[in-house]
Short mmCIF file of C-alpha atoms in Angstrom, two decimals:
data_model
loop_
_atom_site.label_atom_id
_atom_site.label_comp_id
_atom_site.label_asym_id
_atom_site.label_seq_id
_atom_site.Cartn_x
_atom_site.Cartn_y
_atom_site.Cartn_z
CA UNK W 1 -19.17 -33.00 -42.82
CA UNK W 2 -15.79 -31.28 -43.01
CA UNK W 3 -17.48 -27.89 -43.35
CA UNK W 4 -19.54 -28.54 -40.22
CA UNK W 5 -16.44 -29.59 -38.31
CA UNK W 6 -14.61 -26.47 -39.49
CA UNK W 7 -17.51 -24.26 -38.36
CA UNK W 8 -17.52 -25.87 -34.94
CA UNK W 9 -13.75 -25.42 -34.63
CA UNK W 10 -13.97 -21.73 -35.55
CA UNK W 11 -16.83 -21.23 -33.07
CA UNK W 12 -14.83 -22.89 -30.28
CA UNK W 13 -11.79 -20.79 -31.13
CA UNK W 14 -13.85 -17.59 -31.00
CA UNK W 15 -15.22 -18.53 -27.59
CA UNK W 16 -11.73 -19.36 -26.31
CA UNK W 17 -10.39 -16.06 -27.64
CA UNK W 18 -13.21 -14.13 -25.99
CA UNK W 19 -12.53 -15.84 -22.66
CA UNK W 20 -8.80 -15.21 -22.97
CA UNK W 21 -9.34 -11.52 -23.76
CA UNK W 22 -11.03 -11.08 -20.38
CA UNK W 23 -7.88 -12.08 -18.48
CA UNK W 24 -4.75 -9.99 -18.09
CA UNK W 25 -1.43 -11.28 -16.77
CA UNK W 26 0.99 -8.72 -15.32
CA UNK W 27 3.51 -8.28 -12.55
CA UNK W 28 6.60 -6.50 -11.34
CA UNK W 29 9.92 -6.95 -9.59
CA UNK W 30 11.83 -4.70 -7.19
CA UNK W 31 15.61 -4.96 -6.72
CA UNK W 32 17.16 -3.05 -3.81
CA UNK W 33 20.43 -1.79 -2.38
CA UNK W 34 20.39 -0.25 1.09
CA UNK W 35 22.95 1.11 3.55
CA UNK W 36 22.93 3.03 6.84
CA UNK W 37 25.56 4.07 9.37
CA UNK W 38 23.50 3.61 12.54
CA UNK W 39 25.83 3.20 15.51
CA UNK W 40 26.54 -0.48 16.26
CA UNK W 41 24.14 -1.56 13.50
CA UNK W 42 25.79 -0.46 10.26
CA UNK W 43 24.88 -2.43 7.19
CA UNK W 44 24.97 -2.33 3.41
CA UNK W 45 23.34 -5.01 1.32
CA UNK W 46 21.70 -5.96 -1.93
CA UNK W 47 18.21 -7.38 -1.58
CA UNK W 48 15.44 -8.87 -3.68
CA UNK W 49 12.67 -6.73 -2.22
CA UNK W 50 9.78 -8.54 -3.89
CA UNK W 51 8.27 -10.00 -7.03
CA UNK W 52 4.56 -10.15 -7.80
CA UNK W 53 2.56 -12.05 -10.41
CA UNK W 54 -0.99 -10.90 -11.08
CA UNK W 55 -4.02 -12.25 -12.89
CA UNK W 56 -6.90 -9.80 -13.41
CA UNK W 57 -10.13 -10.85 -15.00
CA UNK W 58 -13.72 -9.98 -15.75
CA UNK W 59 -16.69 -12.32 -15.66
CA UNK W 60 -19.90 -10.55 -16.55
CA UNK W 61 -20.63 -7.97 -13.84
CA UNK W 62 -17.71 -9.18 -11.69
CA UNK W 63 -14.02 -8.28 -11.66
CA UNK W 64 -11.55 -10.59 -9.96
CA UNK W 65 -7.87 -10.69 -9.05
CA UNK W 66 -5.31 -13.28 -7.97
CA UNK W 67 -1.89 -11.99 -6.87
CA UNK W 68 1.09 -13.99 -5.60
CA UNK W 69 4.15 -12.43 -3.98
CA UNK W 70 7.67 -13.61 -3.40
CA UNK W 71 9.78 -11.59 -0.98
CA UNK W 72 12.61 -11.70 1.55
CA UNK W 73 10.18 -10.61 4.28
CA UNK W 74 11.81 -12.90 6.84
CA UNK W 75 15.26 -11.70 5.89
CA UNK W 76 17.91 -12.54 3.28
CA UNK W 77 18.01 -16.25 2.55
CA UNK W 78 14.54 -16.81 3.99
CA UNK W 79 12.19 -16.09 1.10
CA UNK W 80 8.44 -16.07 1.58
CA UNK W 81 5.99 -16.94 -1.19
CA UNK W 82 2.39 -16.19 -0.37
CA UNK W 83 -1.00 -15.35 -1.77
CA UNK W 84 -1.64 -11.63 -1.21
CA UNK W 85 -4.82 -10.97 -3.21
CA UNK W 86 -7.74 -13.26 -3.98
CA UNK W 87 -11.05 -11.49 -4.46
CA UNK W 88 -14.07 -10.88 -6.65
CA UNK W 89 -15.97 -7.60 -6.88
CA UNK W 90 -19.45 -6.86 -8.20
CA UNK W 91 -18.95 -3.69 -10.24
CA UNK W 92 -22.27 -3.15 -12.04
CA UNK W 93 -22.97 0.17 -10.31
CA UNK W 94 -20.37 2.86 -9.55
CA UNK W 95 -22.52 3.97 -6.61
CA UNK W 96 -22.47 0.56 -4.90
CA UNK W 97 -19.85 -2.15 -5.40
CA UNK W 98 -19.28 -5.26 -3.29
CA UNK W 99 -15.90 -6.97 -2.84
CA UNK W 100 -15.28 -10.31 -1.11
CA UNK W 101 -12.05 -12.19 -0.42
CA UNK W 102 -8.56 -11.03 0.55
CA UNK W 103 -7.62 -7.47 -0.39
CA UNK W 104 -6.41 -4.10 0.90
CA UNK W 105 -8.00 -2.78 4.08
CA UNK W 106 -10.12 0.35 3.68
CA UNK W 107 -7.71 2.50 5.70
CA UNK W 108 -5.66 5.55 4.55
CA UNK W 109 -4.83 6.83 1.07
CA UNK W 110 -1.34 5.33 1.03
CA UNK W 111 -2.19 1.73 1.94
CA UNK W 112 -3.82 0.87 -1.44
CA UNK W 113 -1.01 2.35 -3.54
CA UNK W 114 1.18 0.01 -5.55
CA UNK W 115 4.75 -0.32 -4.14
CA UNK W 116 6.18 0.71 -7.52
CA UNK W 117 4.02 3.79 -8.04
CA UNK W 118 4.10 4.75 -4.35
CA UNK W 119 7.40 6.47 -5.08
CA UNK W 120 9.49 5.80 -1.94
CA UNK W 121 11.84 3.14 -0.58
CA UNK W 122 8.91 1.95 1.56
CA UNK W 123 5.54 3.08 2.80
CA UNK W 124 5.61 5.71 5.55
CA UNK W 125 6.48 4.33 8.99
CA UNK W 126 3.01 5.07 10.40
CA UNK W 127 1.41 3.22 7.48
CA UNK W 128 3.67 0.21 8.06
CA UNK W 129 2.91 0.08 11.79
CA UNK W 130 -0.76 1.10 11.91
CA UNK W 131 -2.24 -0.12 8.62
CA UNK W 132 -1.48 -3.84 8.69
CA UNK W 133 1.99 -4.15 7.18
CA UNK W 134 4.43 -4.87 10.03
CA UNK W 135 1.65 -3.98 12.44
CA UNK W 136 2.37 -2.99 16.05
CA UNK W 137 -0.02 -5.75 17.18
CA UNK W 138 2.50 -8.30 15.90
CA UNK W 139 0.28 -9.75 13.19
CA UNK W 140 1.95 -11.41 10.23
CA UNK W 141 3.24 -8.86 7.71
CA UNK W 142 0.17 -8.49 5.52
CA UNK W 143 0.86 -5.69 3.02
CA UNK W 144 -2.14 -3.82 4.42
CA UNK W 145 -4.54 -6.67 3.61
CA UNK W 146 -7.07 -8.84 5.39
CA UNK W 147 -9.88 -11.30 4.57
CA UNK W 148 -13.40 -9.93 4.53
CA UNK W 149 -16.26 -8.19 2.77
CA UNK W 150 -16.34 -4.55 1.65
CA UNK W 151 -18.86 -2.21 0.06
CA UNK W 152 -17.82 0.99 -1.66
CA UNK W 153 -19.05 3.53 -4.15
CA UNK W 154 -18.65 6.92 -5.79
CA UNK W 155 -21.51 9.38 -5.57
CA UNK W 156 -22.70 12.76 -6.84
CA UNK W 157 -21.30 13.17 -10.37
CA UNK W 158 -20.83 16.77 -11.45
CA UNK W 159 -21.59 18.20 -14.89
CA UNK W 160 -18.44 16.63 -16.36
CA UNK W 161 -19.20 13.22 -14.82
CA UNK W 162 -16.47 13.39 -12.16
CA UNK W 163 -17.80 12.03 -8.87
CA UNK W 164 -17.43 14.16 -5.76
CA UNK W 165 -17.76 11.69 -2.87
CA UNK W 166 -16.32 8.23 -2.22
CA UNK W 167 -17.23 5.89 0.65
CA UNK W 168 -16.04 2.43 1.69
CA UNK W 169 -16.84 0.15 4.63
CA UNK W 170 -15.38 -3.29 5.27
CA UNK W 171 -15.72 -6.15 7.75
CA UNK W 172 -12.57 -8.26 8.21
CA UNK W 173 -11.16 -11.13 10.29
CA UNK W 174 -8.62 -8.78 11.86
CA UNK W 175 -5.73 -11.25 11.63
CA UNK W 176 -4.03 -10.28 8.34
CA UNK W 177 -3.54 -12.28 5.17
CA UNK W 178 -4.12 -16.02 4.88
CA UNK W 179 -5.35 -16.19 8.47
CA UNK W 180 -8.68 -17.36 9.90
CA UNK W 181 -10.35 -15.31 12.64
CA UNK W 182 -8.91 -16.46 15.97
CA UNK W 183 -11.19 -14.62 18.40
CA UNK W 184 -14.53 -14.62 16.50
CA UNK W 185 -14.58 -10.80 16.60
CA UNK W 186 -14.45 -8.80 13.40
CA UNK W 187 -12.63 -5.60 12.50
CA UNK W 188 -14.78 -2.85 11.00
CA UNK W 189 -12.98 -0.24 8.88
CA UNK W 190 -14.52 2.65 7.01
CA UNK W 191 -13.44 5.69 5.09
CA UNK W 192 -14.91 8.60 3.19
CA UNK W 193 -13.42 11.38 1.11
CA UNK W 194 -14.53 14.32 -0.95
CA UNK W 195 -13.04 15.35 -4.29
CA UNK W 196 -13.95 19.04 -4.65
CA UNK W 197 -11.66 19.69 -7.64
CA UNK W 198 -9.85 17.40 -10.06
CA UNK W 199 -6.82 15.75 -8.44
CA UNK W 200 -7.77 16.64 -4.85
CA UNK W 201 -8.96 14.21 -2.15
CA UNK W 202 -9.68 15.06 1.49
CA UNK W 203 -10.72 12.16 3.70
CA UNK W 204 -11.06 10.49 7.08
CA UNK W 205 -10.96 6.86 8.20
CA UNK W 206 -11.93 4.85 11.27
CA UNK W 207 -11.05 1.33 12.45
CA UNK W 208 -12.32 -0.66 15.40
CA UNK W 209 -11.55 -4.29 16.15
CA UNK W 210 -9.34 -6.69 18.06
CA UNK W 211 -6.62 -9.27 17.69
CA UNK W 212 -6.46 -12.60 19.51
CA UNK W 213 -4.07 -12.44 22.45
CA UNK W 214 -3.62 -8.67 22.18
CA UNK W 215 -7.06 -7.16 22.71
CA UNK W 216 -8.95 -4.25 21.25
CA UNK W 217 -7.62 -1.69 18.80
CA UNK W 218 -9.20 1.58 17.75
CA UNK W 219 -7.66 3.74 15.06
CA UNK W 220 -8.39 6.79 12.96
CA UNK W 221 -6.65 8.69 10.17
CA UNK W 222 -6.97 12.03 8.40
CA UNK W 223 -5.74 12.37 4.83
CA UNK W 224 -5.25 14.97 2.12
CA UNK W 225 -3.83 14.58 -1.37
CA UNK W 226 -3.26 16.35 -4.68
CA UNK W 227 -2.34 14.05 -7.56
CA UNK W 228 -2.44 15.39 -11.11
CA UNK W 229 -0.17 15.87 -14.13
CA UNK W 230 2.73 14.01 -12.42
CA UNK W 231 2.56 16.28 -9.35
CA UNK W 232 1.79 14.35 -6.16
CA UNK W 233 1.45 15.85 -2.67
CA UNK W 234 0.05 13.84 0.22
CA UNK W 235 -0.16 14.14 4.01
CA UNK W 236 -1.71 11.75 6.54
CA UNK W 237 -1.99 11.50 10.32
CA UNK W 238 -2.71 8.14 11.99
CA UNK W 239 -3.61 7.43 15.63
CA UNK W 240 -3.98 4.09 17.40
CA UNK W 241 -5.30 3.15 20.84
CA UNK W 242 -4.92 -0.41 22.07
CA UNK W 243 -2.06 -2.53 23.32
CA UNK W 244 0.54 -3.77 20.88
CA UNK W 245 2.81 -6.79 20.91
CA UNK W 246 5.25 -4.89 23.19
CA UNK W 247 3.41 -3.92 26.42
CA UNK W 248 6.26 -1.57 27.39
CA UNK W 249 5.12 0.83 24.65
CA UNK W 250 1.71 1.36 26.23
CA UNK W 251 -1.65 1.55 24.51
CA UNK W 252 -1.23 4.57 22.22
CA UNK W 253 0.78 5.27 19.10
CA UNK W 254 0.66 7.79 16.30
CA UNK W 255 2.51 8.98 13.25
CA UNK W 256 2.34 11.24 10.25
CA UNK W 257 4.05 12.02 6.99
CA UNK W 258 3.96 14.63 4.26
CA UNK W 259 5.62 14.43 0.87
CA UNK W 260 5.88 16.00 -2.54
CA UNK W 261 6.90 14.41 -5.83
CA UNK W 262 7.29 16.78 -8.79
CA UNK W 263 8.42 16.36 -12.41
CA UNK W 264 11.81 17.83 -13.32
CA UNK W 265 11.61 16.31 -16.79
CA UNK W 266 8.07 15.25 -17.63
CA UNK W 267 7.61 11.46 -17.75
CA UNK W 268 11.37 11.01 -17.24
CA UNK W 269 12.72 12.47 -13.96
CA UNK W 270 10.88 13.25 -10.71
CA UNK W 271 12.34 14.91 -7.59
CA UNK W 272 10.91 14.13 -4.16
CA UNK W 273 11.05 15.04 -0.46
CA UNK W 274 9.28 13.49 2.53
CA UNK W 275 8.93 14.22 6.26
CA UNK W 276 8.13 10.93 7.98
CA UNK W 277 7.54 10.41 11.74
CA UNK W 278 6.30 7.50 13.87
CA UNK W 279 5.89 7.39 17.67
CA UNK W 280 5.25 3.80 18.85
CA UNK W 281 4.48 5.02 22.38
CA UNK W 282 2.93 8.39 21.36
CA UNK W 283 5.81 10.12 23.17
CA UNK W 284 8.66 12.09 21.64
CA UNK W 285 11.14 9.94 23.52
CA UNK W 286 10.05 6.98 21.37
CA UNK W 287 9.88 8.86 18.07
CA UNK W 288 11.71 8.10 14.85
CA UNK W 289 11.79 10.79 12.16
CA UNK W 290 13.20 10.55 8.65
CA UNK W 291 13.96 13.61 6.50
CA UNK W 292 14.08 12.14 3.01
CA UNK W 293 15.07 13.46 -0.43
CA UNK W 294 15.69 11.75 -3.73
CA UNK W 295 14.60 11.25 -7.30
CA UNK W 296 12.91 8.67 -9.53
CA UNK W 297 14.23 8.20 -13.07
CA UNK W 298 12.17 6.43 -15.75
CA UNK W 299 14.23 4.68 -18.42
CA UNK W 300 10.91 3.59 -19.93
CA UNK W 301 7.35 3.75 -18.55
CA UNK W 302 7.92 0.26 -17.08
CA UNK W 303 11.52 0.51 -15.89
CA UNK W 304 12.57 2.99 -13.20
CA UNK W 305 15.43 3.75 -10.83
CA UNK W 306 14.59 5.24 -7.41
CA UNK W 307 17.31 6.84 -5.28
CA UNK W 308 16.80 8.18 -1.78
CA UNK W 309 18.84 9.71 1.04
CA UNK W 310 17.51 10.22 4.57
CA UNK W 311 18.80 11.82 7.71
CA UNK W 312 17.30 9.83 10.56
CA UNK W 313 16.59 10.96 14.11
CA UNK W 314 15.75 7.98 16.33
CA UNK W 315 15.10 9.05 19.92
CA UNK W 316 14.46 5.49 21.10
CA UNK W 317 18.24 4.94 21.03
CA UNK W 318 19.41 5.20 24.62
CA UNK W 319 22.52 7.29 23.93
CA UNK W 320 21.43 10.77 22.74
CA UNK W 321 24.75 11.21 20.95
CA UNK W 322 23.74 8.36 18.62
CA UNK W 323 20.20 9.50 17.76
CA UNK W 324 21.16 10.70 14.28
CA UNK W 325 22.45 8.65 11.37
CA UNK W 326 22.34 8.44 7.57
CA UNK W 327 20.33 6.12 5.36
CA UNK W 328 20.54 5.47 1.60
CA UNK W 329 18.29 3.30 -0.56
CA UNK W 330 18.41 2.52 -4.30
CA UNK W 331 15.85 0.42 -6.14
CA UNK W 332 15.46 -0.78 -9.70
CA UNK W 333 11.81 -1.58 -10.43
CA UNK W 334 10.37 -3.14 -13.56
CA UNK W 335 6.87 -4.06 -14.64
CA UNK W 336 5.53 -6.38 -17.29
#
């Protein structure tokens, strides 16, 4: 009797261990100091940029993720805790995968990148405004995410097995994270890129949809990237047509960025430079451009310090003598 009980206990433990091994808990935190000498709006402050807690799992042919974020998105002293990812993806075939739930929109190369590995104080201004972060339509800050269904795949493996073409198409509510569809019209977003040599991606994206109370939006983006052996170069151009939350800005906006991140000391110190422009009215008189330089230092693979200086030219400021100012950002990021 005792032997039978022991066998059952061992069997149950093995099953529990197997289930546990299919789940991974991880996360990261980002601590920030920022200052700028913009005329009549100088500031310097410490900030808890965000913390994220992630559960990744596998269940047969399906992968899944749950991610919760805490941030000062509303401003210091007004923390926001929210669900940012909740999805499952059928991953049996590399050529055709299906994802359902809340996840990153299928738009631009930069949108899906992790805030820690992205390498800068923030995503490029055009990404923030035209890819569903602090979107120009006024939707809730959504970290580039929405609720919907997406299919994607990688095609045409070469002799070494590296696939040469990626595609992705998604249908979304069009309202951002944790929001039901308010106008019963869906956003459709698609992208495709080729990978002719290792580390290189060249792609294009399209987005058509609407937002309740704002109206239609149509967007496209062109992207190019080289990412290999700790060298990263990326450039993207984004264009949007459709009214935003501020009617005075008209119905068109665009922006672009280009950057390079290169190793000075491999796996330890990276230098970086970025040219970053956004025009909320697609006119130079509304443009904001940041010329950014800095470095990222890795104490360990999971603990890094990012420092950045930018000279800012903001032509939306009425007084032309005050268009230019300085900006500094420092962040300590850790992962677990």
